[in-house]
Amino acid sequence: MNEPPHHGSIACDVLVAGSGAAGFAAALTARLHGLDVVMVEKEPLFGGTTAYSAGVVWIPLNHHQEAAGIAERQDDALTYLTAHVGNRLDRAKAEAFVDHAAVMLDVFEREGFVSYELAATWADYHPDEPGASQGGRSLVPNEYDGRKLGPWFESLRPALATMMPLGGMMVGRNDLPHVFRMTQSAKSALHVARMVARHARDRLSHSRGTRLVNGNALIARLAVSAFARGIPLWLSSPMVALVSDAGRIAGAIVEREGARVRVEARRGVVLACGGFPANDALKRQVYAHLAAGKNHIQLPPPGNTGDGLRLAQSAGGRFHDEVHQPAAWTPVSLVPQPDGSTIPFPHFFERGKPGYISVDRRGRRFVNEARSYHVFVPAMIETCRTDPVVEAWIVCDHRAIRRFGLGALGPAPMRAAPFLRSSYIRRGDTIRGLARACGIDAEGLDCTVAAFNAPARRGEDPEFQRGSDAYQRFNGAPGHAPNPCIAPLETPPFYAVRVVPGELGTFAGIATNANAQVVGSDGQPIAGLYAVGNDAASVMGGTYPAAGITIGPAMTFGYIAARHVAGLLDPVATKVG
Ligand SMILES: Cc1cc2nc3c(=O)[nH]c(=O)nc-3n(C[C@H](O)[C@H](O)[C@H](O)COP(=O)(O)OP(=O)(O)OC[C@H]3O[C@@H](n4cnc5c(N)ncnc54)[C@H](O)[C@@H]3O)c2cc1C
C-alpha cells in the first residue's frame, strides 16, 4: 500500500473507526488496559445502527441468570449454535464468543460502561433445537438519562422517528407491556403518565426526550464512559485509507475538517464501520432478491456504506459471504410523512399477537406470524417469487388494533385517524371491503380468515401451529388463553398495513479469526488490523438464533480485539471456516 497524501499527523496506540456498540467496546477495553485511544466517526452523529436498535445483547452464561434461577450448562450455547448454524459455523470464532461474552458483560457492568436487565422469558428464536434457551441469554439495556451527555446529547443519533411517539419520546421494551395495558391497569396508566410528563418537561429544554432506552441508552452510557476516560471522538471524520509500515497496519488517513490527517496507531487499527447496508451496488451482488430486481428497504443509517470492508480489502482482507443469509431481515412498513417522503417502521411485535394474520396479495397466509422477523422476510420473498413486488399485509380486527396497535399506530387511546387519512392503515367494515381497500384478492382473504377463525376460537392454528414454542408464546399476549398467539379476527372494522422486506444490518463481511484479526485469502492474520461488529462476517453464519445476536458479538469481539491489541490474549488458530 502506498501512503496517501495527508496534512498533519497525530499518534495513538489504537485507532477505532465507527462509534456503534462494536467501536465503543473496543475503545473502552483498550483504554481499560492503559492504551491511548482515538475514535473517529464518519457521520456528524455518533451511535450508528446501534443507536436505532433495541440494544438487546445475547450473552450465554451471563451472571444475571443465577439471580433469576436460570441454570445454563457450559456447552449449551455452543450446542445450539452448532445445531442451528450448521456447516456455516466458524467454530473457533463461536467458541471465542461463548468464552468471552459473559466476561465482557461482567467487566463492562462493573466499570459502569453498560447496564443490563435479564429478559428472563425471552426464549431463543428456535427454542426446540438442542441447547436452546427458554429464556436467560437475552438482556435489555436499562434506561439512561441523556442529560449526562451534556452538549453531546444533540450529537447522539436519535432512534428511528417512527419509534418515538409524541415528537421524540422513547418507548422501551420494558415500557411496552404498560403501553398495551394502560387502559386496563392503574399501575400501567401511571407508568405511561410518568413517561409522558417527563417527556413534556424535557421538550421545554431539549430537541427530544432525554429519558433514553434501547440502543440510545446503550450508546449514551458507553459514550459518557468513553468521554470520562479521556477517549476523543472525532465526528464527521471518516477513515479513508490504511497506512502500513514494515508489514503491519500502522495507522490510517482520516478526513477531518476538510483536511487529511495521518493517525499513527502504534498497536492497531479497529474497523467498526457497521458493514455495508447502505451500499446498494455491493448489496445487489450478494442479496438474491435485489439481484432479481426486487424491492428492499434499509434501516441502518446512510454512513454504513461498507468502508470497513473496502479498507480491509485494500490491506488484503477477504470478503466472506458464505453465510445462510447475507443480512438480518425484518418486515417494515413505510409511514408517510407530510413532505411526501416515508420513514420505515420495523415490525417486531404485533405480528404474533392474538387477532392478527399476515397475507400475500392473493390473501393467503404464508408463514407462522409469531416466528422471528428473520424467518418472516424469506417466507415473504418466497410467496412473492412470481410477483413484481415483494409485499405482504398484516391484517387485524378492531379489538386487536385497540389493544396492541398496528405498526406505527400504537394501541388505544392513540388515534387511528391520521394513519387512515394518509392510507398507511387501510380499513374495511368487512374482510372483503378491507381486501378491496388494499388491493388483495377479496375471495382469497375471505376464505383465509374464515379458515383461520374456526380453529382460532379453540386457540389452534392447524396450518402453521402458531404458538407452539416458547419464543412464539413470548411474542403473544401474556394471559391470553388458551393460546397467547391466537384469536379469531371477528370484530369489525378490520385493518391492514402493508409490509415489505427490510434489513437490520449485514451478516456477510470481512473474514476474521477468533482474535477479531482481519485475515487474508491465505487464512493468515493481517498484523495490526481488526474488524468487529458488522464489518466482520457474522459469527452466527447468517442466521438469527436469538434476540441480541449482533450486538452481543459486536461488543464481545470489540472486547477481544482490544485485549489482543493489548497483548493479553494468546495467539489462536488463524484459519477461518
Ligand atoms: C431498528 C433496529 C433494531 C435492532 N435491534 C437490535 C437488538 O436489539 N439487538 C441486536 O443485537 N441487534 C439489533 N439490531 C441490529 C444492530 O443494531 C446492528 O447489527 C449493530 O448495531 C451494528 O453495530 P456496529 O457497531 O457494527 O455498527 P453501527 O452501530 O452501525 O456503527 C457503525 C458506525 O461506523 C460509522 N462509519 C462508517 N464508515 C466509517 C468510516 N469510514 N470512518 C469512521 N466511521 C465510519 C457509521 O457512520 C456508524 O456510526 C437492530 C437494528 C435495527 C435497525
XYZ file of C-alpha atoms and ligand atoms in Angstrom:
630
model
C 0.000 0.000 0.000
C 1.358 3.440 -0.926
C 0.853 6.082 1.715
C -1.890 8.522 0.589
C -1.191 12.280 0.754
C -2.109 13.966 4.041
C -1.523 17.127 6.073
C -0.630 16.824 9.727
C -0.357 13.738 11.853
C -1.036 12.536 15.356
C -0.246 9.316 17.180
C -2.113 6.934 19.471
C -1.964 3.271 20.442
C -5.314 2.212 18.986
C -7.408 3.896 16.319
C -11.063 2.860 16.151
C -13.280 3.678 13.152
C -17.004 3.741 13.977
C -18.978 4.733 17.073
C -21.511 1.904 17.332
C -21.503 -0.772 20.026
C -18.514 -2.565 18.487
C -16.359 0.567 18.235
C -17.082 1.768 21.768
C -16.493 -1.719 23.202
C -13.063 -1.912 21.561
C -12.137 1.644 22.551
C -13.188 1.281 26.190
C -11.463 -2.077 26.608
C -8.236 -0.732 25.124
C -8.432 2.260 27.463
C -9.074 -0.054 30.409
C -5.733 -1.671 29.615
C -3.939 1.654 29.642
C -3.808 2.235 25.903
C -4.148 5.621 24.273
C -7.229 5.500 22.015
C -8.747 7.722 19.314
C -12.243 7.090 17.889
C -13.301 8.504 14.526
C -16.862 8.620 13.219
C -17.788 9.375 9.626
C -21.191 10.912 10.365
C -21.993 14.120 12.250
C -23.978 11.930 14.687
C -22.494 9.087 16.744
C -24.069 5.738 17.627
C -24.619 4.172 14.190
C -27.226 1.445 13.782
C -26.759 0.625 17.457
C -28.471 3.890 18.371
C -31.513 2.828 16.289
C -31.581 -0.625 17.834
C -33.270 -2.104 20.885
C -29.765 -2.534 22.305
C -30.512 -6.134 23.289
C -27.494 -8.426 23.745
C -27.334 -12.230 23.631
C -24.840 -13.358 26.268
C -24.695 -17.073 27.076
C -23.793 -17.961 30.689
C -24.288 -14.351 31.834
C -24.108 -13.588 35.556
C -27.727 -12.330 35.681
C -29.015 -15.866 35.194
C -28.272 -17.061 38.715
C -30.410 -14.377 40.376
C -33.273 -15.356 38.048
C -32.878 -19.027 39.000
C -31.757 -19.978 35.486
C -29.050 -22.599 35.093
C -27.250 -22.990 31.793
C -24.731 -25.751 31.160
C -21.305 -24.707 29.888
C -21.733 -26.288 26.458
C -25.405 -25.467 25.796
C -24.872 -22.330 23.723
C -22.263 -23.994 21.502
C -24.554 -26.991 21.087
C -27.325 -24.621 19.991
C -25.097 -22.717 17.561
C -23.729 -25.977 16.161
C -27.249 -27.301 15.594
C -28.707 -24.075 14.245
C -25.885 -22.624 12.166
C -24.730 -25.995 10.842
C -21.956 -26.059 8.270
C -21.708 -22.248 8.204
C -20.491 -22.151 11.825
C -16.925 -20.936 12.294
C -16.251 -22.999 15.386
C -13.159 -21.125 16.538
C -14.979 -17.805 16.433
C -18.107 -19.230 18.041
C -16.011 -20.667 20.889
C -14.225 -17.338 21.340
C -17.598 -15.604 21.532
C -19.081 -18.026 24.068
C -15.866 -17.984 26.142
C -15.656 -14.188 26.356
C -19.227 -12.852 26.179
C -20.129 -13.239 29.858
C -16.712 -11.962 30.981
C -17.118 -8.908 28.744
C -20.545 -8.176 30.211
C -19.260 -8.640 33.742
C -16.320 -6.273 33.203
C -18.416 -3.680 31.375
C -21.115 -3.685 34.062
C -18.557 -3.431 36.852
C -16.897 -0.484 35.120
C -20.299 1.150 34.501
C -19.896 1.030 30.685
C -23.268 -0.753 30.312
C -26.229 -1.687 32.499
C -28.488 -4.609 31.572
C -31.554 -6.392 32.846
C -32.238 -10.025 32.037
C -35.311 -10.698 29.902
C -35.866 -13.982 31.704
C -38.703 -15.281 29.498
C -37.239 -14.161 26.157
C -36.541 -17.572 24.652
C -34.046 -18.193 21.861
C -35.752 -17.953 18.474
C -35.579 -21.718 17.814
C -36.235 -22.936 21.336
C -36.873 -26.560 20.437
C -33.407 -27.055 18.936
C -30.657 -28.726 21.017
C -29.018 -26.388 23.527
C -31.567 -23.593 23.026
C -32.503 -21.437 25.986
C -36.115 -20.990 27.068
C -35.052 -17.573 28.370
C -31.908 -16.274 30.055
C -29.438 -15.248 27.337
C -31.072 -12.043 26.035
C -30.685 -8.871 28.080
C -32.309 -5.461 27.674
C -30.414 -2.208 28.414
C -31.593 -0.233 31.415
C -32.766 3.302 30.784
C -30.280 6.153 30.916
C -30.543 9.876 31.489
C -29.426 11.547 28.260
C -28.724 14.781 30.150
C -25.498 13.153 31.391
C -24.159 13.586 27.859
C -24.278 17.368 28.273
C -23.712 19.074 24.912
C -23.002 15.690 23.266
C -26.709 14.833 23.612
C -27.510 16.673 20.392
C -24.890 14.590 18.525
C -26.323 11.243 19.640
C -28.160 9.644 16.735
C -31.854 9.587 17.698
C -33.885 6.391 17.390
C -35.955 5.905 14.221
C -38.574 8.654 14.162
C -41.383 6.110 13.728
C -40.391 4.509 17.032
C -40.592 7.744 19.052
C -44.177 8.962 19.515
C -45.038 12.499 20.657
C -42.103 14.048 18.823
C -39.174 12.196 20.359
C -40.379 10.161 23.354
C -38.545 6.859 23.649
C -40.552 3.727 24.419
C -38.511 0.737 25.555
C -39.099 -2.974 25.546
C -39.967 -2.798 29.275
C -42.420 0.063 28.665
C -44.414 -1.867 26.070
C -46.407 -4.113 28.449
C -47.512 -0.917 30.233
C -48.431 0.755 26.946
C -50.527 -2.279 25.963
C -52.291 -2.331 29.353
C -52.614 1.372 30.085
C -56.391 1.384 29.627
C -56.819 -1.716 31.835
C -54.390 -1.223 34.727
C -53.899 1.785 37.022
C -50.227 0.839 37.510
C -49.634 0.811 33.750
C -51.559 4.064 33.295
C -49.323 5.672 35.942
C -46.167 4.329 34.263
C -47.203 5.825 30.916
C -48.342 9.100 32.540
C -44.892 9.455 34.158
C -43.167 8.839 30.822
C -45.295 11.465 29.119
C -44.844 14.009 31.934
C -41.053 13.583 31.854
C -41.147 13.948 28.083
C -43.219 17.127 28.263
C -40.689 18.624 30.725
C -37.762 17.583 28.529
C -39.238 19.239 25.483
C -39.003 22.640 27.201
C -35.200 22.418 27.036
C -34.254 19.659 24.551
C -34.971 18.751 20.953
C -36.360 15.383 22.106
C -36.904 13.314 25.225
C -33.830 12.708 27.392
C -35.154 9.526 29.014
C -33.164 7.139 26.850
C -33.959 3.462 26.425
C -32.941 0.725 23.977
C -29.871 1.315 21.793
C -29.854 5.027 22.626
C -29.417 4.195 26.319
C -26.653 1.717 25.475
C -24.721 4.157 23.280
C -25.174 7.118 25.642
C -23.800 5.127 28.589
C -20.853 3.865 26.508
C -20.139 7.385 25.243
C -20.256 9.012 28.687
C -17.876 6.271 29.907
C -15.529 6.908 26.981
C -15.518 10.673 27.462
C -14.946 10.281 31.219
C -11.872 8.169 30.418
C -10.483 10.750 28.040
C -11.176 8.988 24.742
C -11.567 11.586 21.992
C -14.357 11.025 19.444
C -13.993 12.923 16.195
C -17.316 13.381 14.399
C -17.663 13.936 10.629
C -14.245 12.278 10.307
C -14.260 9.214 8.039
C -11.313 6.877 7.934
C -10.428 6.840 4.230
C -7.247 4.769 3.900
C -4.975 2.497 5.895
C -1.279 3.070 6.340
C 1.140 0.175 6.571
C 4.679 0.028 7.780
C 7.103 -2.870 7.888
C 4.432 -5.437 7.034
C 1.812 -4.315 9.532
C -1.026 -1.809 9.630
C 0.425 1.197 11.370
C -2.392 3.729 11.211
C -4.829 5.389 8.851
C -5.694 8.530 6.994
C -8.734 10.299 8.419
C -10.562 13.224 6.861
C -11.146 15.907 9.455
C -12.410 19.447 8.991
C -11.554 19.430 5.310
C -8.014 18.091 5.796
C -6.466 14.643 5.653
C -4.797 13.667 8.912
C -2.433 10.735 9.343
C -3.206 8.952 12.595
C -0.402 6.682 13.614
C -1.714 3.677 15.558
C 1.207 2.073 17.363
C -0.712 -1.087 18.389
C -3.531 -1.472 15.902
C -6.497 -0.207 13.879
C -10.001 -1.494 14.651
C -12.598 -1.313 11.871
C -16.105 -0.979 13.338
C -17.859 0.793 10.454
C -21.107 -1.208 10.648
C -20.980 -3.287 7.467
C -22.462 -2.315 4.101
C -26.273 -1.936 4.454
C -26.110 1.466 2.733
C -24.095 0.240 -0.259
C -26.656 -0.646 -2.939
C -24.117 -1.768 -5.528
C -22.478 -4.286 -3.190
C -25.862 -5.460 -1.891
C -27.044 -6.199 -5.423
C -24.116 -8.620 -5.700
C -24.991 -10.584 -2.568
C -28.750 -10.174 -1.887
C -30.550 -12.616 -4.184
C -33.855 -10.702 -4.210
C -32.089 -7.436 -5.101
C -30.118 -9.194 -7.832
C -33.514 -10.355 -9.166
C -34.680 -6.721 -9.264
C -36.981 -6.952 -6.240
C -37.682 -4.209 -3.693
C -35.927 -3.691 -0.361
C -35.677 -1.140 2.476
C -32.615 -0.496 4.629
C -32.939 0.637 8.249
C -29.299 1.385 9.214
C -28.009 4.939 8.763
C -26.567 6.223 5.475
C -22.912 6.216 6.550
C -22.725 2.411 6.713
C -21.546 2.094 3.127
C -19.006 -0.684 3.601
C -15.932 1.491 4.205
C -14.569 -1.064 6.668
C -14.786 -3.772 4.018
C -13.095 -1.620 1.413
C -10.318 -0.654 3.835
C -9.762 -4.268 4.932
C -9.719 -5.468 1.333
C -7.170 -2.789 0.445
C -4.884 -4.451 3.002
C -5.512 -7.955 1.653
C -8.542 -8.858 3.814
C -11.012 -11.393 2.450
C -14.746 -10.768 1.968
C -16.713 -13.668 3.429
C -20.232 -14.095 2.055
C -20.685 -17.836 2.548
C -23.497 -17.218 5.000
C -27.068 -18.537 5.185
C -28.472 -15.029 4.682
C -26.315 -12.008 3.769
C -28.196 -9.695 6.155
C -30.584 -9.660 9.117
C -34.122 -9.211 7.828
C -37.237 -7.641 9.235
C -40.564 -6.693 7.657
C -41.042 -2.907 7.554
C -43.960 -0.653 6.774
C -43.488 2.796 5.291
C -45.017 5.640 7.264
C -45.988 8.624 5.052
C -44.652 11.996 6.154
C -46.199 15.436 5.473
C -43.462 16.241 2.902
C -44.364 13.174 0.806
C -41.443 11.030 1.980
C -41.776 7.862 4.076
C -39.977 6.605 7.192
C -39.623 2.863 7.784
C -41.147 1.137 10.790
C -39.783 -2.336 11.692
C -42.473 -4.861 12.685
C -41.051 -6.742 15.660
C -44.058 -7.019 17.939
C -47.659 -7.226 16.821
C -47.439 -9.931 14.128
C -47.599 -12.808 16.618
C -50.265 -11.413 18.898
C -53.871 -12.625 19.025
C -56.127 -11.117 16.387
C -53.515 -10.704 13.606
C -52.579 -12.653 10.496
C -50.263 -11.851 7.581
C -51.236 -12.495 3.969
C -49.867 -12.018 0.471
C -51.713 -10.247 -2.373
C -53.682 -13.459 -3.026
C -54.983 -13.222 0.532
C -53.071 -16.346 1.589
C -51.096 -16.774 4.792
C -47.510 -17.750 4.062
C -45.729 -18.022 7.430
C -46.182 -18.639 11.128
C -46.505 -14.974 12.089
C -45.177 -15.462 15.622
C -41.776 -16.652 14.427
C -38.858 -14.249 14.145
C -38.601 -11.327 11.731
C -35.599 -13.059 10.135
C -37.861 -16.029 9.274
C -40.774 -13.841 8.150
C -38.952 -11.981 5.362
C -37.568 -15.004 3.427
C -41.081 -16.513 3.592
C -42.491 -13.255 2.200
C -39.891 -13.214 -0.592
C -40.722 -16.844 -1.415
C -44.503 -16.307 -1.529
C -43.980 -13.312 -3.852
C -41.445 -15.022 -6.140
C -43.641 -14.625 -9.240
C -44.931 -11.149 -8.262
C -43.323 -7.925 -9.465
C -43.089 -6.597 -5.891
C -42.364 -8.299 -2.567
C -45.099 -7.186 -0.179
C -47.493 -8.566 2.399
C -50.253 -7.244 4.600
C -50.585 -7.562 8.356
C -54.329 -7.801 8.966
C -56.211 -7.472 12.270
C -59.618 -6.721 13.719
C -60.800 -3.766 15.771
C -60.284 -5.424 19.146
C -56.659 -6.260 18.319
C -55.736 -2.832 16.947
C -57.130 -1.087 20.019
C -55.176 -3.408 22.302
C -51.833 -3.715 20.508
C -51.830 -1.150 17.685
C -50.641 -1.794 14.142
C -47.144 -0.732 13.089
C -46.516 2.928 13.870
C -50.060 3.267 15.222
C -49.882 2.464 18.928
C -52.742 0.974 20.967
C -55.717 2.976 22.289
C -56.001 5.794 23.144
C -53.678 6.609 20.217
C -55.838 7.819 17.334
C -56.041 5.865 14.081
C -57.480 8.813 12.110
C -54.177 10.375 10.904
C -52.869 6.958 9.814
C -56.127 6.220 7.955
C -56.036 9.627 6.255
C -52.507 9.015 4.958
C -53.559 5.495 3.818
C -50.766 3.990 5.969
C -53.514 1.934 7.611
C -56.371 0.626 5.449
C -59.792 -0.168 6.895
C -62.874 -2.129 5.812
C -66.197 -2.808 7.504
C -65.945 -6.351 6.181
C -62.997 -8.585 5.307
C -63.887 -8.258 1.618
C -64.098 -4.476 1.967
C -60.658 -4.422 3.589
C -59.246 -6.617 0.828
C -60.551 -4.201 -1.831
C -59.035 -1.224 0.068
C -55.633 -2.967 -0.020
C -55.741 -4.491 -3.497
C -55.731 -8.024 -2.017
C -57.799 -10.769 -3.690
C -61.134 -10.448 -1.799
C -62.250 -14.043 -2.249
C -58.813 -15.260 -1.138
C -58.727 -13.146 2.023
C -62.304 -14.024 2.932
C -61.524 -17.758 2.661
C -58.263 -17.371 4.618
C -59.911 -15.507 7.512
C -62.800 -17.992 7.640
C -60.355 -20.915 7.644
C -58.231 -19.244 10.334
C -61.116 -18.205 12.584
C -62.785 -21.585 13.140
C -59.792 -23.323 14.815
C -58.583 -19.984 16.234
C -61.651 -19.947 18.502
C -60.111 -23.029 20.152
C -56.633 -21.436 20.133
C -55.450 -23.667 17.293
C -53.632 -22.981 14.039
C -53.552 -26.215 12.042
C -51.830 -24.534 9.085
C -48.725 -23.145 10.879
C -49.035 -24.233 14.558
C -48.679 -20.658 15.762
C -47.925 -20.501 19.475
C -46.272 -23.914 19.516
C -42.984 -22.921 21.190
C -41.705 -20.687 23.983
C -40.421 -17.937 21.677
C -43.711 -17.686 19.806
C -45.610 -17.532 23.086
C -43.234 -14.779 24.263
C -44.371 -12.803 21.217
C -48.031 -13.370 22.096
C -50.165 -11.741 24.773
C -49.462 -12.943 28.315
C -52.598 -14.366 29.923
C -54.478 -14.758 26.651
C -55.854 -18.329 26.796
C -55.764 -20.974 25.562
C -53.086 -19.805 23.103
C -51.370 -16.412 23.709
C -50.712 -16.024 19.966
C -54.176 -16.698 18.564
C -57.608 -15.086 18.434
C -60.111 -15.029 15.572
C -60.465 -11.843 13.520
C -64.157 -11.215 14.032
C -64.727 -7.738 15.493
C -65.245 -5.212 12.671
C -63.993 -2.955 11.304
C -60.872 -4.695 10.012
C -57.473 -3.093 9.384
C -54.280 -3.793 7.453
C -50.817 -2.334 6.949
C -48.531 -3.119 4.017
C -45.052 -4.506 4.785
C -42.025 -5.001 2.550
C -38.587 -6.607 3.097
C -36.203 -4.605 5.253
C -32.854 -5.179 6.880
C -31.286 -4.535 10.275
C -27.669 -4.840 9.129
C -25.358 -7.029 7.091
C -24.178 -10.544 8.019
C -21.690 -11.016 5.177
C -18.441 -9.224 5.967
C -14.710 -9.371 6.364
C -13.249 -12.732 7.356
C -11.784 -12.539 10.851
C -10.264 -15.069 13.239
C -11.087 -15.763 16.876
C -8.977 -12.750 17.923
C -11.035 -10.464 15.637
C -7.977 -10.025 13.384
C -8.698 -9.479 9.702
C -7.481 -12.476 7.724
C -6.472 -12.706 4.083
C -7.356 -15.333 1.493
C -4.459 -17.456 2.811
C -6.145 -17.573 6.226
C -3.297 -15.600 7.826
C -3.998 -12.537 10.010
C -3.011 -9.084 8.821
C -0.869 -7.674 11.615
C -2.344 -4.643 13.319
C -5.776 -4.839 11.660
C -9.033 -5.889 13.355
C -12.684 -5.918 12.217
C -15.592 -6.092 14.666
C -19.368 -5.671 14.669
C -20.996 -5.872 11.279
C -17.712 -5.170 9.480
C -16.795 -8.766 10.371
C -18.600 -11.742 8.862
C -21.317 -12.817 11.293
C -20.259 -15.387 13.883
C -23.849 -16.639 13.505
C -23.156 -17.628 9.884
C -26.032 -15.504 8.585
C -28.636 -16.983 10.929
C -30.591 -15.187 13.670
C -30.683 -17.599 16.614
C -31.917 -15.146 19.281
C -32.516 -11.552 20.313
C -29.251 -9.662 20.619
C -27.124 -11.870 18.372
C -25.486 -8.958 16.582
C -24.789 -6.507 19.421
C -23.743 -9.269 21.861
C -20.986 -10.484 19.500
C -20.216 -6.891 18.374
C -19.309 -5.908 21.936
C -17.637 -9.234 22.703
C -15.362 -9.130 19.657
C -14.670 -5.429 20.343
C -13.521 -6.560 23.791
C -11.490 -9.445 22.323
C -9.847 -7.236 19.670
C -8.729 -4.699 22.253
C -7.361 -7.383 24.569
C -5.420 -8.863 21.670
C -4.083 -5.418 20.792
C -3.049 -5.038 24.430
C -1.172 -8.334 24.244
C -3.489 -10.082 26.699
C -4.717 -12.932 24.502
C -2.818 -15.977 23.350
C -2.392 -16.427 19.612
C -5.199 -18.638 18.292
C -5.764 -20.721 15.227
C -5.741 -18.417 12.251
C -7.824 -20.438 9.816
C -11.403 -19.315 9.315
C -14.129 -21.782 8.477
C -34.460 -0.976 14.439
C -33.322 -1.902 14.739
C -33.329 -2.655 15.912
C -32.272 -3.529 16.189
N -32.256 -4.156 17.403
C -31.202 -4.964 17.710
C -31.082 -5.528 19.011
O -31.878 -5.246 19.920
N -30.038 -6.372 19.249
C -29.107 -6.677 18.280
O -28.200 -7.477 18.544
N -29.170 -6.101 17.058
C -30.164 -5.228 16.774
N -30.182 -4.584 15.560
C -29.008 -4.718 14.675
C -27.848 -3.894 15.299
O -28.311 -2.599 15.578
C -26.610 -3.811 14.427
O -26.287 -5.078 13.935
C -25.433 -3.298 15.278
O -25.824 -2.143 15.987
C -24.191 -3.000 14.456
O -23.226 -2.450 15.323
P -21.837 -1.927 14.740
O -21.099 -1.360 15.900
O -21.205 -2.994 13.950
O -22.240 -0.781 13.690
P -23.028 0.579 13.856
O -23.739 0.662 15.153
O -23.847 0.761 12.629
O -21.865 1.677 13.888
C -21.023 1.846 12.781
C -20.579 3.304 12.716
O -19.451 3.394 11.841
C -19.532 4.617 11.140
N -18.667 4.582 9.961
C -18.938 4.068 8.722
N -17.878 4.243 7.917
C -16.929 4.887 8.631
C -15.620 5.358 8.329
N -15.063 5.233 7.107
N -14.914 6.002 9.300
C -15.461 6.176 10.543
N -16.700 5.756 10.870
C -17.417 5.099 9.932
C -21.017 4.716 10.828
O -21.354 6.049 10.486
C -21.644 4.229 12.135
O -21.882 5.299 13.009
C -31.211 -3.690 15.264
C -31.193 -2.922 14.099
C -32.214 -2.028 13.845
C -32.152 -1.196 12.594
